[in-house]
Amino acid sequence: MFMAIAVALGAMASHGLKSLSDSSLYLFRLGVQYQIYHAIGLIAIGIMIGQLPNKPLILAGRLMFFGIILFSGGLYLFAISGVEATKLIIPVGGFCLIGSWLCIVWSIFSKAESNKDKL
């Protein structure tokens, strides 16, 4: 769903938001770009959970889900509205996205450690 929304918003940015300033349009497109990257990340997490299900991967999925909403959504809101208060949620989303990638690494290393113990 995130990918479909990103494609629709990307098309909207290219064709329907010509009234935005260059900097606002840049922020909107940046939100689309990060949403696409992390939608692919969510697909990867789903595949990984099927192969090595563990709590860090579940946490990674949740953090990435909320990170997309807060980071990209915050960029969209700020680009369109210009309301300074909307900038407060963008870093929270960024921390969620960073945390999600760190949880993926954690899950891989915790799986490797558990396999090493079996040897």
mmCIF file of the C-alpha atoms, coordinates in Angstrom:
data_MODEL
# 
_entry.id   MODEL 
# 
loop_
_atom_site.group_PDB 
_atom_site.id 
_atom_site.type_symbol 
_atom_site.label_atom_id 
_atom_site.label_alt_id 
_atom_site.label_comp_id 
_atom_site.label_asym_id 
_atom_site.label_entity_id 
_atom_site.label_seq_id 
_atom_site.pdbx_PDB_ins_code 
_atom_site.Cartn_x 
_atom_site.Cartn_y 
_atom_site.Cartn_z 
_atom_site.occupancy 
_atom_site.B_iso_or_equiv 
_atom_site.pdbx_formal_charge 
_atom_site.auth_seq_id 
_atom_site.auth_comp_id 
_atom_site.auth_asym_id 
_atom_site.auth_atom_id 
_atom_site.pdbx_PDB_model_num 
ATOM 1   C CA . MET A 1 1   ? 0.000  0.000   0.000   1.00 0.00 ? 1   MET A CA 1 
ATOM 2   C CA . PHE A 1 2   ? 2.841  2.387   0.828   1.00 0.00 ? 2   PHE A CA 1 
ATOM 3   C CA . MET A 1 3   ? 4.292  1.882   -2.646  1.00 0.00 ? 3   MET A CA 1 
ATOM 4   C CA . ALA A 1 4   ? 0.967  2.588   -4.378  1.00 0.00 ? 4   ALA A CA 1 
ATOM 5   C CA . ILE A 1 5   ? 0.504  5.744   -2.318  1.00 0.00 ? 5   ILE A CA 1 
ATOM 6   C CA . ALA A 1 6   ? 4.069  6.847   -3.104  1.00 0.00 ? 6   ALA A CA 1 
ATOM 7   C CA . VAL A 1 7   ? 3.518  6.422   -6.842  1.00 0.00 ? 7   VAL A CA 1 
ATOM 8   C CA . ALA A 1 8   ? 0.284  8.409   -6.642  1.00 0.00 ? 8   ALA A CA 1 
ATOM 9   C CA . LEU A 1 9   ? 1.924  11.173  -4.598  1.00 0.00 ? 9   LEU A CA 1 
ATOM 10  C CA . GLY A 1 10  ? 4.902  11.253  -6.959  1.00 0.00 ? 10  GLY A CA 1 
ATOM 11  C CA . ALA A 1 11  ? 2.547  11.757  -9.898  1.00 0.00 ? 11  ALA A CA 1 
ATOM 12  C CA . MET A 1 12  ? 0.709  14.433  -7.939  1.00 0.00 ? 12  MET A CA 1 
ATOM 13  C CA . ALA A 1 13  ? 4.016  16.199  -7.270  1.00 0.00 ? 13  ALA A CA 1 
ATOM 14  C CA . SER A 1 14  ? 4.911  16.123  -10.961 1.00 0.00 ? 14  SER A CA 1 
ATOM 15  C CA . HIS A 1 15  ? 1.565  17.238  -12.304 1.00 0.00 ? 15  HIS A CA 1 
ATOM 16  C CA . GLY A 1 16  ? -0.602 18.809  -9.624  1.00 0.00 ? 16  GLY A CA 1 
ATOM 17  C CA . LEU A 1 17  ? 1.614  20.726  -7.215  1.00 0.00 ? 17  LEU A CA 1 
ATOM 18  C CA . LYS A 1 18  ? 3.096  23.305  -9.550  1.00 0.00 ? 18  LYS A CA 1 
ATOM 19  C CA . SER A 1 19  ? 1.986  26.072  -7.210  1.00 0.00 ? 19  SER A CA 1 
ATOM 20  C CA . LEU A 1 20  ? 4.498  24.957  -4.546  1.00 0.00 ? 20  LEU A CA 1 
ATOM 21  C CA . SER A 1 21  ? 7.831  26.712  -4.209  1.00 0.00 ? 21  SER A CA 1 
ATOM 22  C CA . ASP A 1 22  ? 10.916 24.877  -5.405  1.00 0.00 ? 22  ASP A CA 1 
ATOM 23  C CA . SER A 1 23  ? 11.984 24.092  -1.839  1.00 0.00 ? 23  SER A CA 1 
ATOM 24  C CA . SER A 1 24  ? 8.518  22.782  -0.902  1.00 0.00 ? 24  SER A CA 1 
ATOM 25  C CA . LEU A 1 25  ? 8.379  20.662  -4.028  1.00 0.00 ? 25  LEU A CA 1 
ATOM 26  C CA . TYR A 1 26  ? 11.839 19.302  -3.188  1.00 0.00 ? 26  TYR A CA 1 
ATOM 27  C CA . LEU A 1 27  ? 10.653 18.315  0.307   1.00 0.00 ? 27  LEU A CA 1 
ATOM 28  C CA . PHE A 1 28  ? 7.531  16.664  -1.081  1.00 0.00 ? 28  PHE A CA 1 
ATOM 29  C CA . ARG A 1 29  ? 9.554  14.660  -3.598  1.00 0.00 ? 29  ARG A CA 1 
ATOM 30  C CA . LEU A 1 30  ? 12.032 13.731  -0.856  1.00 0.00 ? 30  LEU A CA 1 
ATOM 31  C CA . GLY A 1 31  ? 9.118  12.314  1.132   1.00 0.00 ? 31  GLY A CA 1 
ATOM 32  C CA . VAL A 1 32  ? 8.060  10.254  -1.891  1.00 0.00 ? 32  VAL A CA 1 
ATOM 33  C CA . GLN A 1 33  ? 11.623 9.010   -2.396  1.00 0.00 ? 33  GLN A CA 1 
ATOM 34  C CA . TYR A 1 34  ? 12.021 7.891   1.215   1.00 0.00 ? 34  TYR A CA 1 
ATOM 35  C CA . GLN A 1 35  ? 8.573  6.330   1.206   1.00 0.00 ? 35  GLN A CA 1 
ATOM 36  C CA . ILE A 1 36  ? 9.516  4.229   -1.832  1.00 0.00 ? 36  ILE A CA 1 
ATOM 37  C CA . TYR A 1 37  ? 12.828 3.116   -0.284  1.00 0.00 ? 37  TYR A CA 1 
ATOM 38  C CA . HIS A 1 38  ? 11.157 2.100   2.935   1.00 0.00 ? 38  HIS A CA 1 
ATOM 39  C CA . ALA A 1 39  ? 8.186  0.426   1.256   1.00 0.00 ? 39  ALA A CA 1 
ATOM 40  C CA . ILE A 1 40  ? 10.778 -1.829  -0.372  1.00 0.00 ? 40  ILE A CA 1 
ATOM 41  C CA . GLY A 1 41  ? 12.351 -2.214  3.070   1.00 0.00 ? 41  GLY A CA 1 
ATOM 42  C CA . LEU A 1 42  ? 9.007  -3.390  4.472   1.00 0.00 ? 42  LEU A CA 1 
ATOM 43  C CA . ILE A 1 43  ? 8.756  -5.984  1.720   1.00 0.00 ? 43  ILE A CA 1 
ATOM 44  C CA . ALA A 1 44  ? 12.264 -7.186  2.605   1.00 0.00 ? 44  ALA A CA 1 
ATOM 45  C CA . ILE A 1 45  ? 11.338 -7.384  6.291   1.00 0.00 ? 45  ILE A CA 1 
ATOM 46  C CA . GLY A 1 46  ? 8.273  -9.456  5.415   1.00 0.00 ? 46  GLY A CA 1 
ATOM 47  C CA . ILE A 1 47  ? 10.412 -11.870 3.421   1.00 0.00 ? 47  ILE A CA 1 
ATOM 48  C CA . MET A 1 48  ? 13.003 -12.041 6.195   1.00 0.00 ? 48  MET A CA 1 
ATOM 49  C CA . ILE A 1 49  ? 10.352 -12.745 8.839   1.00 0.00 ? 49  ILE A CA 1 
ATOM 50  C CA . GLY A 1 50  ? 9.306  -15.742 6.760   1.00 0.00 ? 50  GLY A CA 1 
ATOM 51  C CA . GLN A 1 51  ? 12.889 -17.034 6.820   1.00 0.00 ? 51  GLN A CA 1 
ATOM 52  C CA . LEU A 1 52  ? 14.087 -16.124 10.302  1.00 0.00 ? 52  LEU A CA 1 
ATOM 53  C CA . PRO A 1 53  ? 11.206 -14.924 12.425  1.00 0.00 ? 53  PRO A CA 1 
ATOM 54  C CA . ASN A 1 54  ? 12.342 -13.071 15.515  1.00 0.00 ? 54  ASN A CA 1 
ATOM 55  C CA . LYS A 1 55  ? 11.353 -10.149 17.709  1.00 0.00 ? 55  LYS A CA 1 
ATOM 56  C CA . PRO A 1 56  ? 13.909 -7.669  16.300  1.00 0.00 ? 56  PRO A CA 1 
ATOM 57  C CA . LEU A 1 57  ? 12.449 -8.135  12.804  1.00 0.00 ? 57  LEU A CA 1 
ATOM 58  C CA . ILE A 1 58  ? 8.917  -7.594  14.055  1.00 0.00 ? 58  ILE A CA 1 
ATOM 59  C CA . LEU A 1 59  ? 10.107 -4.440  15.810  1.00 0.00 ? 59  LEU A CA 1 
ATOM 60  C CA . ALA A 1 60  ? 11.882 -3.387  12.592  1.00 0.00 ? 60  ALA A CA 1 
ATOM 61  C CA . GLY A 1 61  ? 8.636  -3.711  10.656  1.00 0.00 ? 61  GLY A CA 1 
ATOM 62  C CA . ARG A 1 62  ? 6.706  -1.661  13.172  1.00 0.00 ? 62  ARG A CA 1 
ATOM 63  C CA . LEU A 1 63  ? 9.346  1.048   13.335  1.00 0.00 ? 63  LEU A CA 1 
ATOM 64  C CA . MET A 1 64  ? 9.549  1.240   9.554   1.00 0.00 ? 64  MET A CA 1 
ATOM 65  C CA . PHE A 1 65  ? 5.765  1.438   9.246   1.00 0.00 ? 65  PHE A CA 1 
ATOM 66  C CA . PHE A 1 66  ? 5.502  4.332   11.693  1.00 0.00 ? 66  PHE A CA 1 
ATOM 67  C CA . GLY A 1 67  ? 8.705  5.902   10.360  1.00 0.00 ? 67  GLY A CA 1 
ATOM 68  C CA . ILE A 1 68  ? 7.212  6.144   6.877   1.00 0.00 ? 68  ILE A CA 1 
ATOM 69  C CA . ILE A 1 69  ? 4.085  7.776   8.229   1.00 0.00 ? 69  ILE A CA 1 
ATOM 70  C CA . LEU A 1 70  ? 5.923  10.248  10.445  1.00 0.00 ? 70  LEU A CA 1 
ATOM 71  C CA . PHE A 1 71  ? 8.914  11.061  8.223   1.00 0.00 ? 71  PHE A CA 1 
ATOM 72  C CA . SER A 1 72  ? 7.364  11.101  4.761   1.00 0.00 ? 72  SER A CA 1 
ATOM 73  C CA . GLY A 1 73  ? 3.997  12.245  6.079   1.00 0.00 ? 73  GLY A CA 1 
ATOM 74  C CA . GLY A 1 74  ? 5.675  15.061  7.967   1.00 0.00 ? 74  GLY A CA 1 
ATOM 75  C CA . LEU A 1 75  ? 7.510  16.149  4.835   1.00 0.00 ? 75  LEU A CA 1 
ATOM 76  C CA . TYR A 1 76  ? 4.253  16.114  2.849   1.00 0.00 ? 76  TYR A CA 1 
ATOM 77  C CA . LEU A 1 77  ? 2.432  18.140  5.485   1.00 0.00 ? 77  LEU A CA 1 
ATOM 78  C CA . PHE A 1 78  ? 5.192  20.703  5.804   1.00 0.00 ? 78  PHE A CA 1 
ATOM 79  C CA . ALA A 1 79  ? 5.660  21.030  2.036   1.00 0.00 ? 79  ALA A CA 1 
ATOM 80  C CA . ILE A 1 80  ? 1.957  21.641  1.470   1.00 0.00 ? 80  ILE A CA 1 
ATOM 81  C CA . SER A 1 81  ? 1.022  23.627  4.573   1.00 0.00 ? 81  SER A CA 1 
ATOM 82  C CA . GLY A 1 82  ? 4.257  25.382  5.518   1.00 0.00 ? 82  GLY A CA 1 
ATOM 83  C CA . VAL A 1 83  ? 3.220  25.092  9.177   1.00 0.00 ? 83  VAL A CA 1 
ATOM 84  C CA . GLU A 1 84  ? 6.435  25.046  11.207  1.00 0.00 ? 84  GLU A CA 1 
ATOM 85  C CA . ALA A 1 85  ? 4.986  22.750  13.904  1.00 0.00 ? 85  ALA A CA 1 
ATOM 86  C CA . THR A 1 86  ? 4.745  19.906  11.374  1.00 0.00 ? 86  THR A CA 1 
ATOM 87  C CA . LYS A 1 87  ? 8.550  19.853  11.242  1.00 0.00 ? 87  LYS A CA 1 
ATOM 88  C CA . LEU A 1 88  ? 8.574  18.416  14.766  1.00 0.00 ? 88  LEU A CA 1 
ATOM 89  C CA . ILE A 1 89  ? 7.355  14.978  13.642  1.00 0.00 ? 89  ILE A CA 1 
ATOM 90  C CA . ILE A 1 90  ? 9.888  14.564  10.827  1.00 0.00 ? 90  ILE A CA 1 
ATOM 91  C CA . PRO A 1 91  ? 12.892 13.764  13.085  1.00 0.00 ? 91  PRO A CA 1 
ATOM 92  C CA . VAL A 1 92  ? 10.791 11.309  15.108  1.00 0.00 ? 92  VAL A CA 1 
ATOM 93  C CA . GLY A 1 93  ? 10.027 9.493   11.864  1.00 0.00 ? 93  GLY A CA 1 
ATOM 94  C CA . GLY A 1 94  ? 13.694 9.601   10.915  1.00 0.00 ? 94  GLY A CA 1 
ATOM 95  C CA . PHE A 1 95  ? 14.668 7.995   14.227  1.00 0.00 ? 95  PHE A CA 1 
ATOM 96  C CA . CYS A 1 96  ? 12.051 5.290   13.637  1.00 0.00 ? 96  CYS A CA 1 
ATOM 97  C CA . LEU A 1 97  ? 13.489 4.576   10.184  1.00 0.00 ? 97  LEU A CA 1 
ATOM 98  C CA . ILE A 1 98  ? 17.055 4.449   11.480  1.00 0.00 ? 98  ILE A CA 1 
ATOM 99  C CA . GLY A 1 99  ? 15.917 2.221   14.342  1.00 0.00 ? 99  GLY A CA 1 
ATOM 100 C CA . SER A 1 100 ? 14.215 -0.133  11.917  1.00 0.00 ? 100 SER A CA 1 
ATOM 101 C CA . TRP A 1 101 ? 17.417 -0.663  9.939   1.00 0.00 ? 101 TRP A CA 1 
ATOM 102 C CA . LEU A 1 102 ? 19.368 -1.198  13.155  1.00 0.00 ? 102 LEU A CA 1 
ATOM 103 C CA . CYS A 1 103 ? 16.794 -3.804  14.239  1.00 0.00 ? 103 CYS A CA 1 
ATOM 104 C CA . ILE A 1 104 ? 17.325 -5.621  10.942  1.00 0.00 ? 104 ILE A CA 1 
ATOM 105 C CA . VAL A 1 105 ? 21.063 -5.753  11.636  1.00 0.00 ? 105 VAL A CA 1 
ATOM 106 C CA . TRP A 1 106 ? 20.346 -6.858  15.217  1.00 0.00 ? 106 TRP A CA 1 
ATOM 107 C CA . SER A 1 107 ? 18.106 -9.658  13.972  1.00 0.00 ? 107 SER A CA 1 
ATOM 108 C CA . ILE A 1 108 ? 20.754 -10.910 11.557  1.00 0.00 ? 108 ILE A CA 1 
ATOM 109 C CA . PHE A 1 109 ? 23.492 -10.903 14.184  1.00 0.00 ? 109 PHE A CA 1 
ATOM 110 C CA . SER A 1 110 ? 21.265 -12.497 16.828  1.00 0.00 ? 110 SER A CA 1 
ATOM 111 C CA . LYS A 1 111 ? 20.427 -15.277 14.353  1.00 0.00 ? 111 LYS A CA 1 
ATOM 112 C CA . ALA A 1 112 ? 24.114 -15.724 13.531  1.00 0.00 ? 112 ALA A CA 1 
ATOM 113 C CA . GLU A 1 113 ? 24.938 -15.936 17.258  1.00 0.00 ? 113 GLU A CA 1 
ATOM 114 C CA . SER A 1 114 ? 22.263 -18.554 17.875  1.00 0.00 ? 114 SER A CA 1 
ATOM 115 C CA . ASN A 1 115 ? 23.582 -20.621 14.942  1.00 0.00 ? 115 ASN A CA 1 
ATOM 116 C CA . LYS A 1 116 ? 27.137 -20.329 16.285  1.00 0.00 ? 116 LYS A CA 1 
ATOM 117 C CA . ASP A 1 117 ? 25.989 -21.731 19.634  1.00 0.00 ? 117 ASP A CA 1 
ATOM 118 C CA . LYS A 1 118 ? 24.614 -24.813 17.858  1.00 0.00 ? 118 LYS A CA 1 
ATOM 119 C CA . LEU A 1 119 ? 28.007 -25.616 16.281  1.00 0.00 ? 119 LEU A CA 1 
# 
